[in-house]
CSV table of C-alpha atoms in Angstrom, one decimal:
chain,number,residue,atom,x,y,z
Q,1,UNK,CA,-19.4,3.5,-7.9
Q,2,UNK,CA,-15.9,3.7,-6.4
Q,3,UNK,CA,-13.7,1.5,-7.7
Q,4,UNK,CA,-12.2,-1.5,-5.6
Q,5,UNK,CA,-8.6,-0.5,-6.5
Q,6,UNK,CA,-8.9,3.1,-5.5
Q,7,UNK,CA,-11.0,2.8,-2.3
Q,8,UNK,CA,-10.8,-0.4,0.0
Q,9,UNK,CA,-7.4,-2.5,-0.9
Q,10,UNK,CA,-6.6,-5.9,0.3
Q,11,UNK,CA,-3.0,-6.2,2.0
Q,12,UNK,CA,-2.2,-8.8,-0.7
Q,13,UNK,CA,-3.4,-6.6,-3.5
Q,14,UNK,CA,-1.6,-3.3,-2.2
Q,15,UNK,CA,0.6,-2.0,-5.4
Q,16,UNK,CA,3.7,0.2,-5.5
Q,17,UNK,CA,1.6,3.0,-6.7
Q,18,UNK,CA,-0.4,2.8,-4.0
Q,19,UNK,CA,2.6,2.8,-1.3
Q,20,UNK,CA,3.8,6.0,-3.1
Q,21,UNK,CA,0.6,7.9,-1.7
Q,22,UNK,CA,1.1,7.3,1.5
Q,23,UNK,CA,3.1,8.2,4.4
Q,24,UNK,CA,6.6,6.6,4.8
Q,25,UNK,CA,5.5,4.3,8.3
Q,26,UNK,CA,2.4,3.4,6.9
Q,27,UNK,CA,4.2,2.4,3.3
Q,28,UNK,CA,7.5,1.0,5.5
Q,29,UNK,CA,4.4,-1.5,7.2
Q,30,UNK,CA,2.2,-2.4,4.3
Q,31,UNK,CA,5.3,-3.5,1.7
Q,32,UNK,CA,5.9,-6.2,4.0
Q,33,UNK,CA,3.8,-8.6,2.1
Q,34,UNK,CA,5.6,-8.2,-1.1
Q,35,UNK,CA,9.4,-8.9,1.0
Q,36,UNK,CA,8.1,-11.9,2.3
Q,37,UNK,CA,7.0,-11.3,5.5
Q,38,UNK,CA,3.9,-12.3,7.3
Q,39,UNK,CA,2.0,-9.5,8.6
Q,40,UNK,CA,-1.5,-10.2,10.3
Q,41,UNK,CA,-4.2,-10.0,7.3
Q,42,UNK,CA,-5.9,-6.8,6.6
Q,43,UNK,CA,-6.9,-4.3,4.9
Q,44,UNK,CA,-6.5,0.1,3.9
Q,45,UNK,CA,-8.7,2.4,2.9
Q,46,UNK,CA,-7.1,5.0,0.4
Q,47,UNK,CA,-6.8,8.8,0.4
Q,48,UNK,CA,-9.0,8.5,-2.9
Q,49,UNK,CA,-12.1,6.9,-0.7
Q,50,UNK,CA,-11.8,9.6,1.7
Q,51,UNK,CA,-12.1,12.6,-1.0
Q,52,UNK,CA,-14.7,10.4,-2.6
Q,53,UNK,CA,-16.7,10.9,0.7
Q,54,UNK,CA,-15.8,14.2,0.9
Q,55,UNK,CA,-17.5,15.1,-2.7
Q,56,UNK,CA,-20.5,12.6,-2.0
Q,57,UNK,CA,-21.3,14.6,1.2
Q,58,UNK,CA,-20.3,18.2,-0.3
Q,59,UNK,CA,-17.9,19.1,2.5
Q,60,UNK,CA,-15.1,20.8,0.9
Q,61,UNK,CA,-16.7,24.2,0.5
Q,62,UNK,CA,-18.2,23.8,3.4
Q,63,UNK,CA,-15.0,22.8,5.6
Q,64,UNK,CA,-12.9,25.9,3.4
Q,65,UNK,CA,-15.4,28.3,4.3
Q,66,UNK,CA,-15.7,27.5,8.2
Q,67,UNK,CA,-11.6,27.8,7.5
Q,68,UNK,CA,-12.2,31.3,6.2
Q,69,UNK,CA,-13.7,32.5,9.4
Q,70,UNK,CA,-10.7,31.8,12.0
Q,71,UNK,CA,-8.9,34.2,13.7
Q,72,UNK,CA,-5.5,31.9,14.0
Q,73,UNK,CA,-4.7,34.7,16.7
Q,74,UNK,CA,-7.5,33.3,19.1
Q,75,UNK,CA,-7.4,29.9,20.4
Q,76,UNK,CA,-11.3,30.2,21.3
Q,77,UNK,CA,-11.7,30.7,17.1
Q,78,UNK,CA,-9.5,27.7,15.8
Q,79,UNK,CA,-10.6,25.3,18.4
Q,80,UNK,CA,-14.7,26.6,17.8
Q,81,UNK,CA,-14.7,25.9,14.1
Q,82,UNK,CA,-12.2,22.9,14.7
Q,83,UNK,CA,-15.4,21.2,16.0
Q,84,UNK,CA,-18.0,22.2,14.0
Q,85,UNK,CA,-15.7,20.9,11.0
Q,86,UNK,CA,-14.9,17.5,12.8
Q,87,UNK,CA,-19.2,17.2,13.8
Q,88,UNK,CA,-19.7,17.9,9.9
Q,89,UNK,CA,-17.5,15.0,8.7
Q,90,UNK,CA,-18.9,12.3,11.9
Q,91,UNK,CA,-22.3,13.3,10.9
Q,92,UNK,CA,-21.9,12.7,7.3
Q,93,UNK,CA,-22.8,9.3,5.8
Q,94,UNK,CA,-20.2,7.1,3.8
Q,95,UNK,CA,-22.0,6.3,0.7
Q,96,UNK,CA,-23.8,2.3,0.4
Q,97,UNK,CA,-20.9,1.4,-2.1
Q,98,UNK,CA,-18.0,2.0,-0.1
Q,99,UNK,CA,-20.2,0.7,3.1
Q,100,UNK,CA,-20.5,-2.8,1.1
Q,101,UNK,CA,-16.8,-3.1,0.1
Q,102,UNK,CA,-15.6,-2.1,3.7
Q,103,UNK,CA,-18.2,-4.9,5.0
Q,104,UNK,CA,-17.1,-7.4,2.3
Q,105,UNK,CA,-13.2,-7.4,3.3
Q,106,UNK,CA,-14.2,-6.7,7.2
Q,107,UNK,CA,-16.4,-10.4,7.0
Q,108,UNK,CA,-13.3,-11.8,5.3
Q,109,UNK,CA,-11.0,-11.6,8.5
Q,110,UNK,CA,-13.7,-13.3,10.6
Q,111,UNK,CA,-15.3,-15.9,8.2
Q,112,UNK,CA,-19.1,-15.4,7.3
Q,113,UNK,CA,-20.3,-16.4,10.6
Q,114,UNK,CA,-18.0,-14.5,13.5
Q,115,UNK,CA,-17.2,-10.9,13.8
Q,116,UNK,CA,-13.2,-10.2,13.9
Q,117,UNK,CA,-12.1,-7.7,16.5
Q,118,UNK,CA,-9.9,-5.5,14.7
Q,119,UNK,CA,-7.3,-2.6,15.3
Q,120,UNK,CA,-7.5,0.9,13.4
Q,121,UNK,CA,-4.3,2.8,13.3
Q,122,UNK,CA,-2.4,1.0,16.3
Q,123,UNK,CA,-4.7,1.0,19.5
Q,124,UNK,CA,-8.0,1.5,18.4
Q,125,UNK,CA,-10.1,-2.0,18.7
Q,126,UNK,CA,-13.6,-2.6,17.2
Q,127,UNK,CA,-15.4,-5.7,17.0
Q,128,UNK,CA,-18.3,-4.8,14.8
Q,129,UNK,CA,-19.3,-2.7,11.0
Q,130,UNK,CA,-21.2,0.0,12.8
Q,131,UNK,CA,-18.3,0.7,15.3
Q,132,UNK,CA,-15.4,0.2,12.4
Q,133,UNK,CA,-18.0,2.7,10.5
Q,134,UNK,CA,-18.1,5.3,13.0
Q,135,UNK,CA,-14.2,5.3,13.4
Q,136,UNK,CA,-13.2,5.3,10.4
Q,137,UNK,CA,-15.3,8.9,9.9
Q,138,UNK,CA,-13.7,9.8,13.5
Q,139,UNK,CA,-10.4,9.1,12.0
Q,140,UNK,CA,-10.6,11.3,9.2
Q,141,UNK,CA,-12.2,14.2,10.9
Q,142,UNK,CA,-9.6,13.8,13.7
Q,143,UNK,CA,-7.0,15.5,10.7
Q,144,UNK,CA,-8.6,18.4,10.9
Q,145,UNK,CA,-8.0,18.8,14.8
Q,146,UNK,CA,-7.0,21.9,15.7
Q,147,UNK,CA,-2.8,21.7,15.9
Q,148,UNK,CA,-3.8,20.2,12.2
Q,149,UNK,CA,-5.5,23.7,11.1
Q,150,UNK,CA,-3.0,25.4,12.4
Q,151,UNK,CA,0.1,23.4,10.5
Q,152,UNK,CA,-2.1,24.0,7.4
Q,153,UNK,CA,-2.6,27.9,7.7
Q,154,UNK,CA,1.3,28.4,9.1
Q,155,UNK,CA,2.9,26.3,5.8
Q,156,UNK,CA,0.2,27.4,3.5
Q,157,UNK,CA,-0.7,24.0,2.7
Q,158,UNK,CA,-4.0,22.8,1.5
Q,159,UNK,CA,-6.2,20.6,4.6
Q,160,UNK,CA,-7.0,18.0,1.7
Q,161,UNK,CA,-3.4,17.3,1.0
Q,162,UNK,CA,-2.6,15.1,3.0
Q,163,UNK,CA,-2.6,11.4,4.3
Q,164,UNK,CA,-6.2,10.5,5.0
Q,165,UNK,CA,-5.5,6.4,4.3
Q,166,UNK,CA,-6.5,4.3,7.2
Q,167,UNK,CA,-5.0,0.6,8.1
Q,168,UNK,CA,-7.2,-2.0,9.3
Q,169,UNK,CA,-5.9,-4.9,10.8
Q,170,UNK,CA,-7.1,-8.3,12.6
Q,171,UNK,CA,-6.1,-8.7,16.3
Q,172,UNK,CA,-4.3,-12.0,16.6
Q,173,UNK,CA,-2.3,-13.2,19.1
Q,174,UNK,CA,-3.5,-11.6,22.5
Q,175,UNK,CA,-1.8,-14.1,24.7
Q,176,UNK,CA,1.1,-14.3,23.0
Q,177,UNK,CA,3.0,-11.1,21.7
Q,178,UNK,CA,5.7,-8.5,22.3
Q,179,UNK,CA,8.4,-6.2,20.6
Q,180,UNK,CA,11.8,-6.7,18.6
Q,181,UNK,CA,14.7,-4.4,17.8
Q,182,UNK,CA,16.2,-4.8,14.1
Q,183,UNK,CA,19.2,-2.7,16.0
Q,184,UNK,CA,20.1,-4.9,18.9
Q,185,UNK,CA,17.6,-7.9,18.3
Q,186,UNK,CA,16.3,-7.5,22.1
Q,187,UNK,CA,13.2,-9.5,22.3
Q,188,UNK,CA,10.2,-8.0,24.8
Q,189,UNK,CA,7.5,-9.9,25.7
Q,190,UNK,CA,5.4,-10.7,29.0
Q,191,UNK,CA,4.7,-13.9,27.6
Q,192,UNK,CA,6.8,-17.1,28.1
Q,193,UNK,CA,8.2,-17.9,25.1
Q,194,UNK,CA,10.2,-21.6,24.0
Q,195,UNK,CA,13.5,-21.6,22.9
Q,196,UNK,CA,12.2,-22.8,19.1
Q,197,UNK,CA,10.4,-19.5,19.4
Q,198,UNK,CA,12.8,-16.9,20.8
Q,199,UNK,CA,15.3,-18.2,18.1
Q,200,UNK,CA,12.3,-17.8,15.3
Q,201,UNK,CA,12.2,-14.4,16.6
Q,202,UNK,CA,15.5,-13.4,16.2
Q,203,UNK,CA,15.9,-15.0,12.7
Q,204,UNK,CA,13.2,-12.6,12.2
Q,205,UNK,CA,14.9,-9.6,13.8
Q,206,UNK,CA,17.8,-10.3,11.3
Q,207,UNK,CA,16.0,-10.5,8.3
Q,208,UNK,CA,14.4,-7.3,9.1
Q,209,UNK,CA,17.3,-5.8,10.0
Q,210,UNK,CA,18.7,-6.7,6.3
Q,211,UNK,CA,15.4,-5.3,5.1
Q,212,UNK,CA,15.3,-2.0,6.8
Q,213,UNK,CA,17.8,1.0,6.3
Q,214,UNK,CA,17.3,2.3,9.4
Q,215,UNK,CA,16.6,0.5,12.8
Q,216,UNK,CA,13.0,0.0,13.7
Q,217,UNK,CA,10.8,-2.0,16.5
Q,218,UNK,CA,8.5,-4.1,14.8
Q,219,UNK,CA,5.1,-4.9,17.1
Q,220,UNK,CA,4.7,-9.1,16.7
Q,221,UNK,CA,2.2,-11.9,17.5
Q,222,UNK,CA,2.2,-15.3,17.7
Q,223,UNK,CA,-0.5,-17.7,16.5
Q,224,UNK,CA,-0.6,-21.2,16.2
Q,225,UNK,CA,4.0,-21.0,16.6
Q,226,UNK,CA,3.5,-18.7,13.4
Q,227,UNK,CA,4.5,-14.9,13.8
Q,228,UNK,CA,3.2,-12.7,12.6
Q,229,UNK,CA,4.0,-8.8,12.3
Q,230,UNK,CA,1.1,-6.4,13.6
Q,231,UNK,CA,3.4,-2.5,13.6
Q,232,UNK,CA,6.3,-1.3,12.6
Q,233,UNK,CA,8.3,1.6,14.0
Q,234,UNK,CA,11.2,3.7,13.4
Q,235,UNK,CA,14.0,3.5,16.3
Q,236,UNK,CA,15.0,7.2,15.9
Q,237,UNK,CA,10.9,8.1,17.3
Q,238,UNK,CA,10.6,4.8,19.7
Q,239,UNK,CA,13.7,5.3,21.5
Q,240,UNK,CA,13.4,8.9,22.6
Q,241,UNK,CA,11.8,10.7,25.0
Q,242,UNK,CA,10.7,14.4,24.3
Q,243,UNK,CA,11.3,17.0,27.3
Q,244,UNK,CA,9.2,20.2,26.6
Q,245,UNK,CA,9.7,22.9,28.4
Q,246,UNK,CA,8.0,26.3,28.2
Q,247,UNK,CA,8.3,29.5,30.2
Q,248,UNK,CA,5.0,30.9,31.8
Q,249,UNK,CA,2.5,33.5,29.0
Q,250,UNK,CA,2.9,37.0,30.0
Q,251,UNK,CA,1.9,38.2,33.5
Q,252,UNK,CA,0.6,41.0,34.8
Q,253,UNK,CA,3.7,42.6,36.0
Q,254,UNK,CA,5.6,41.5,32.4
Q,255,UNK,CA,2.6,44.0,31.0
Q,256,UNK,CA,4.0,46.3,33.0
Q,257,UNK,CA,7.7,45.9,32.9
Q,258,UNK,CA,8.0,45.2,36.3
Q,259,UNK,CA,10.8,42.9,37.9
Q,260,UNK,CA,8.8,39.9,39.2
Q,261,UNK,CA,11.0,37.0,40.7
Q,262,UNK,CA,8.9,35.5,43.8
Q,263,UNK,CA,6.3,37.6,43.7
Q,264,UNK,CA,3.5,35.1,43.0
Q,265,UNK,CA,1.4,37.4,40.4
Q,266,UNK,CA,-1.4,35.8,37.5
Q,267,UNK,CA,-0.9,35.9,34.4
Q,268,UNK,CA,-3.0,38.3,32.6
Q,269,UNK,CA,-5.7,37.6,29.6
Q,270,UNK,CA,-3.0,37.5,26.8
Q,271,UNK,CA,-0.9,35.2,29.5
Q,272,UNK,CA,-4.1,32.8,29.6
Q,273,UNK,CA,-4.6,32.9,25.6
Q,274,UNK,CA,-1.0,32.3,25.1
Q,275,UNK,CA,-0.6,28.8,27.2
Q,276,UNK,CA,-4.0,27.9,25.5
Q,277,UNK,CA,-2.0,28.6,21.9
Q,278,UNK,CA,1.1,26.6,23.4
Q,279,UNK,CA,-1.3,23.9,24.1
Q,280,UNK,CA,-2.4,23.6,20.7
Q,281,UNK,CA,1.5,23.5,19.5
Q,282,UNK,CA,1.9,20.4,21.4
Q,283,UNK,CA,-1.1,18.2,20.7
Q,284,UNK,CA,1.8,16.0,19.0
Q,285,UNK,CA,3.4,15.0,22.3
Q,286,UNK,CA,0.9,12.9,24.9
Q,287,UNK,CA,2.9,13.7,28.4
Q,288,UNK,CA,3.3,11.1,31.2
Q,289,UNK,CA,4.6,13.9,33.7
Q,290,UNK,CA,5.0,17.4,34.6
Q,291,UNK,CA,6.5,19.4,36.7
Q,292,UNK,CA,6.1,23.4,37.3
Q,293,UNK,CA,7.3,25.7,39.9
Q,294,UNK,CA,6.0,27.1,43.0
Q,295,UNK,CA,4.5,30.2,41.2
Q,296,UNK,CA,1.2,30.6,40.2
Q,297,UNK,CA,2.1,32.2,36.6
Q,298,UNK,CA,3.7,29.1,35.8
Q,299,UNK,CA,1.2,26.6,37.5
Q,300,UNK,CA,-1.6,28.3,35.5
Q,301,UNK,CA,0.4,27.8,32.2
Q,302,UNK,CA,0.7,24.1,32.8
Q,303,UNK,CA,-3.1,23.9,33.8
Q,304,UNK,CA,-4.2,25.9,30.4
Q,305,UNK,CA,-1.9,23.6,28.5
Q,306,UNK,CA,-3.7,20.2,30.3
Q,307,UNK,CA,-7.3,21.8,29.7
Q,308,UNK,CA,-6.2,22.2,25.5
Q,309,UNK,CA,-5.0,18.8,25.5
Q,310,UNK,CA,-7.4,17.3,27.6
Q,311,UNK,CA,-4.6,15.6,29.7
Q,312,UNK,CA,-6.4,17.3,33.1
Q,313,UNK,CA,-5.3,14.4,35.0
Q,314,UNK,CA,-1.5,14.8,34.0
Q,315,UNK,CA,0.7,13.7,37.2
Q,316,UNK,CA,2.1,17.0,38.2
Q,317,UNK,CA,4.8,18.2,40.8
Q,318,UNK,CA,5.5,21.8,41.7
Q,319,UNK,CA,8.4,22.6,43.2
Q,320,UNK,CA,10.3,25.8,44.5
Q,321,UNK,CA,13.2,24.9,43.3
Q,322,UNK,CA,12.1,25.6,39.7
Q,323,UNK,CA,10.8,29.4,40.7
Q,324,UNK,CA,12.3,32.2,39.0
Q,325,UNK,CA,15.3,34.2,39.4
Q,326,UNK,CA,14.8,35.9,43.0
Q,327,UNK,CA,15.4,39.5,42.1
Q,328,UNK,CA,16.0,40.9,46.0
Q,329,UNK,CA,15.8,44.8,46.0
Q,330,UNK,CA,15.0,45.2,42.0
Q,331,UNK,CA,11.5,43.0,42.7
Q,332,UNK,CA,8.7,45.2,41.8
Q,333,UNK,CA,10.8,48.0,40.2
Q,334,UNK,CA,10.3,49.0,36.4
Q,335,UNK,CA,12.9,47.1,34.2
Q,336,UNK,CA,13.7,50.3,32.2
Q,337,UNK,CA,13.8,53.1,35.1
Q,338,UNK,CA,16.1,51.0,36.5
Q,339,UNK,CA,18.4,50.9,33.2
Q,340,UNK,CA,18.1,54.7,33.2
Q,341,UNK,CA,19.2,55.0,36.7
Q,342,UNK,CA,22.2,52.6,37.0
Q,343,UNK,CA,23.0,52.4,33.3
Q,344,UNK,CA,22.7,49.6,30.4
Q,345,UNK,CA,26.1,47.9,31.4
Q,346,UNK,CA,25.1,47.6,35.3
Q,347,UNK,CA,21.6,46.8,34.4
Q,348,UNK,CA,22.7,44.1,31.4
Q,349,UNK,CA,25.1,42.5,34.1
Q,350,UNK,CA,22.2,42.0,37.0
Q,351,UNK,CA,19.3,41.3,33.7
Q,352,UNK,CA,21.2,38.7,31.7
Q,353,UNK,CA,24.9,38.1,33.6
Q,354,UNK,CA,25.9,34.7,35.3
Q,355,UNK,CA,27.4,35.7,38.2
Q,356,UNK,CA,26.2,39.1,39.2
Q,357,UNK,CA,23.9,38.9,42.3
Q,358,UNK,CA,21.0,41.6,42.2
Q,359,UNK,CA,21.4,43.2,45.7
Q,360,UNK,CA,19.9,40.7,48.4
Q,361,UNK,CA,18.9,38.3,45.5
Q,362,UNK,CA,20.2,35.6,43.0
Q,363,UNK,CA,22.6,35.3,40.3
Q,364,UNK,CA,21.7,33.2,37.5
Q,365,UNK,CA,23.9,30.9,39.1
Q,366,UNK,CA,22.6,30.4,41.9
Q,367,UNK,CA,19.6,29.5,40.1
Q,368,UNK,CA,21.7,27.1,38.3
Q,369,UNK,CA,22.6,25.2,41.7
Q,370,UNK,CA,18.9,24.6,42.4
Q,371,UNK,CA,17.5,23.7,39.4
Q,372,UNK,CA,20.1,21.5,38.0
Q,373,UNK,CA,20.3,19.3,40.8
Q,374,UNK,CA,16.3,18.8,40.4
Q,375,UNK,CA,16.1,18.5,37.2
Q,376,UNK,CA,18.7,15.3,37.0
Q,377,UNK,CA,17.4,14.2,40.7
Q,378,UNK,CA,13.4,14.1,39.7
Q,379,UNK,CA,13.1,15.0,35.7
Q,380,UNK,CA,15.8,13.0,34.3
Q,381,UNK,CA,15.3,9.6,35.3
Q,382,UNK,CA,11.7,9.8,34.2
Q,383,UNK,CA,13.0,10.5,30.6
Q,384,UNK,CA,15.5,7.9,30.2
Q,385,UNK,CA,12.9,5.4,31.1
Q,386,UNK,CA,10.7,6.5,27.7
Q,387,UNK,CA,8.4,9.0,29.7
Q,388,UNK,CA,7.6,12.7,28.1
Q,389,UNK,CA,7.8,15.0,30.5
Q,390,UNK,CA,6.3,18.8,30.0
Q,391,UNK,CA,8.4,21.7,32.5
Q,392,UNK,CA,5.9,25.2,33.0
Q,393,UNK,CA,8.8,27.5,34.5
Q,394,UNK,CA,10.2,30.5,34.1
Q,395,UNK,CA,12.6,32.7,32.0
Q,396,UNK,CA,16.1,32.2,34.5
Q,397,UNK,CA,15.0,28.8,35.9
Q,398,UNK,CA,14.2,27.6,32.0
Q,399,UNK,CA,18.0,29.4,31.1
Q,400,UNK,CA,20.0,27.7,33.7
Q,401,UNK,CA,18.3,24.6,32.4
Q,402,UNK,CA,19.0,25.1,29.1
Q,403,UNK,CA,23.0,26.0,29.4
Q,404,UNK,CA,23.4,22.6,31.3
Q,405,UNK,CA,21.3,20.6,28.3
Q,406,UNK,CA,23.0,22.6,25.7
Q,407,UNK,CA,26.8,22.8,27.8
Q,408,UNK,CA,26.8,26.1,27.1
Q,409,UNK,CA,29.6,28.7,28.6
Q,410,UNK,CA,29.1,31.2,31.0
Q,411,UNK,CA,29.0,33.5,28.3
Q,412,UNK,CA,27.2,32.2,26.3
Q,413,UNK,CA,23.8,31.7,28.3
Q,414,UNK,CA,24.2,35.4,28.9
Q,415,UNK,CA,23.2,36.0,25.4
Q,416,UNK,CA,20.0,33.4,26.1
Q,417,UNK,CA,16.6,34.9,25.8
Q,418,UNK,CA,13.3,32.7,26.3
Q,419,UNK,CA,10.7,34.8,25.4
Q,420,UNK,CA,6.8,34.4,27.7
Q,421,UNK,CA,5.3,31.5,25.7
Q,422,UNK,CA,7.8,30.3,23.9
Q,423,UNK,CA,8.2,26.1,23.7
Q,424,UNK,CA,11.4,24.1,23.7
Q,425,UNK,CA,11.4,20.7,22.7
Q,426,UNK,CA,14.2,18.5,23.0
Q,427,UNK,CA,14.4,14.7,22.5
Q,428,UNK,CA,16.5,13.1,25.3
Q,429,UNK,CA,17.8,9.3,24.7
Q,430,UNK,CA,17.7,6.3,26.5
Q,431,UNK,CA,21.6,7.7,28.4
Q,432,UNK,CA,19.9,10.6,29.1
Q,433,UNK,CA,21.6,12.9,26.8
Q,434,UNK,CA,19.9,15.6,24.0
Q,435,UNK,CA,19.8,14.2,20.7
Q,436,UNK,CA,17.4,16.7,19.1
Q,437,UNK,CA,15.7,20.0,19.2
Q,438,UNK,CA,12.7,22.2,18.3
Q,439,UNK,CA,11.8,26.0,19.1
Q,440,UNK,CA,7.9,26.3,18.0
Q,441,UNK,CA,7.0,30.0,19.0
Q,442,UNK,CA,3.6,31.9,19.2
Q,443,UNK,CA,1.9,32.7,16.5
């Protein structure tokens, strides 16, 4: 039998061991008790009741083997055994002992006679055993996702090391709860609150904000004028917004080293598989908008990328303005007969210049006047009001972007290369200005 200690733990009887085991927000929420704090009552279930399931159920081989067989190269592969791992572990059964302590500590949130609805992780409600059953094994199979395999095989780390706990937690205070800052003790609520309580609240912002090292937003309720603390957050993660942007997988003229600018080509099959791969790099990031060009190599991108992340009903705008690069008379000529014909300076100044107009087509500057303008007319304000906002484009629309982000010189952006695929992630803050970035490439 598993023991109580190592399996289903009380938030009154969490120890210090225990918080070393788990990851820093989770351990940053649960050590609240022990500071004094009230935090709505509840209960976690440990990493060790999770491997204990796994051995019960003999699903370690099983899930390393199925991990044997994928192709990382092919999205179709990682995404195929993905499922059949995540169906093993929500078809398995968690064993009668851990079944009766879950039970036990579930029916002491709710009395013997009531049911408690209660939250797993931070927006998943449940107000009865078989449903908390059936999420809890959804929970843990949802680590082995497939941007999770992926991690695993790129860092060479182990699927079973990791943070499989899971924090379950009574829902109180539905009419009556809201959001502080330990930075700027900026109460937000819909509810109407008295003056006893908005100055309860803030004596609890400040003592918080003595507590934590960092700044954090800390998720309250109130019930019966006592509050009670349901999530905590880090500031650095609540307060930013990520923009993503990512120029279109290969065409069928890149294949061919062909100038393409307007020219509205498809991508081709290794274009398709590598927005589904980029799609799998960003199942971190839920998007609230996106915007592509007028070009159907970018616009299929994007829609590969919603299929993989199952956001199909994204809010999307295409736009012209975001197109690539309009290459005039070089459009549909061969990138390297051209370089033999007019030499590598010439054909370095019209591939990657600033300035230097392609006969009867753009500079990269004059990609920079279009784009720019849209980007801070449309894009911007959506991400200094907390939205994520994804951007399928292309190579010169993505590097005029990118030199007014970064404030890069003239000469610098002409050493700028954005390979087909490749994802830029940058967190924007509340003013609008870039306060982080990330390059994840193809595999």
């Amino acid at each position: 039998m598993i023991g109580k200690q190592q399996s289903v733990v009380p938030f009154s009887e969490i120890n210090p061991r225990q918080l070393d085991l788990i990851s820093k927000i989770r351990a940053d929420f649960l050590g609240l008790p022990h500071a004094g704090f009230d935090v709505s009552p509840g209960f976690f279930i440990t990493q060790d009741a999770f491997l204990a399931f796994v051995k019960a159920n003999k699903l370690q081989k099983k899930i390393d083997d199925l991990i044997s067989t994928i192709h990382f190269e092919r999205v179709d592969s990682l995404i195929q055994v993905s499922n059949h791992i995540q169906k093993l572990i929500v078809d398995s059964r968690i064993s009668p002992e851990l079944t009766l302590e879950i039970k036990s500590e579930y029916k002491k949130l709710g009395g013997i006679f009531k049911k408690p609805l209660v939250y797993i992780g931070e927006n998943k409600a449940v107000d009865n055993l078989e449903s908390l059953l059936k999420v809890i094994k959804q929970t843990w199979a949802n680590e082995f996702r497939p941007k999770q395999l992926l991690l695993a095989h790129e860092h060479k780390r182990s699927n079973f090391h990791k943070d499989f706990s899971i924090v379950i937690q009574k829902v109180i205070g539905v009419n009556m709860k809201g959001k502080i800052s330990t930075k700027n003790l900026i109460i937000e609520t819909n509810s109407r609150l008295s003056n006893k309580q908005r100055k309860n609240l803030e004596e609890l912002g400040k003592r918080l904000k003595k507590h934590f090292y960092f700044p954090h937003v800390v998720t309250w309720a109130l019930e019966k004028n006592k509050i009670y603390i349901m999530n905590v957050k880090p500031m650095t993660n609540a307060q930013r917004s990520y923009l993503v942007l990512i120029r279109h997988g290969e065409s069928v003229w890149n294949a061919k080293g062909l100038w393409t600018g307007w020219t509205d080509v498809e991508l081709s099959k290794k274009g398709h598989n590598q927005a589904r791969d980029a799609g799998l790099r960003l199942q971190d990031i839920n998007f609230d908008n996106a915007f592509t060009s007028g070009l159907k190599r970018a616009q299929q991108t994007l829609e590969e990328i919603k299929q993989v992340k199952n956001q199909t009903n994204l809010p999307t705008v295409e736009s012209k303005l975001l197109n690539e690069r309009d290459y005039g008379d070089l459009t549909g000529k061969n990138k390297w007969e051209v370089e033999k014909e007019f030499g590598k300076e010439q054909f370095m100044k019209w591939r990657r210049g600033w300035d230097d107009s392609v006969p009867n087509g753009e500079s990269l500057k004059d990609v920079y006047k279009r784009v720019v303008p849209y980007y801070e007319e449309h894009i911007l304000p959506r991400l200094k009001s907390g939205k994520n906002v994804i951007v399928a484009a292309h190579g010169n629309s993505l590097r005029a972007l990118v030199k007014h982000l970064e404030n890069m010189s003239d000469s610098e952006v002409t050493k700028l290369e954005i390979p087909v695929g490749q994802i830029l992630i940058y967190q924007i803050d509340e003013d609008g200005n870039v306060a982080g970035k990330e390059i994840r490439n193809q595999a």
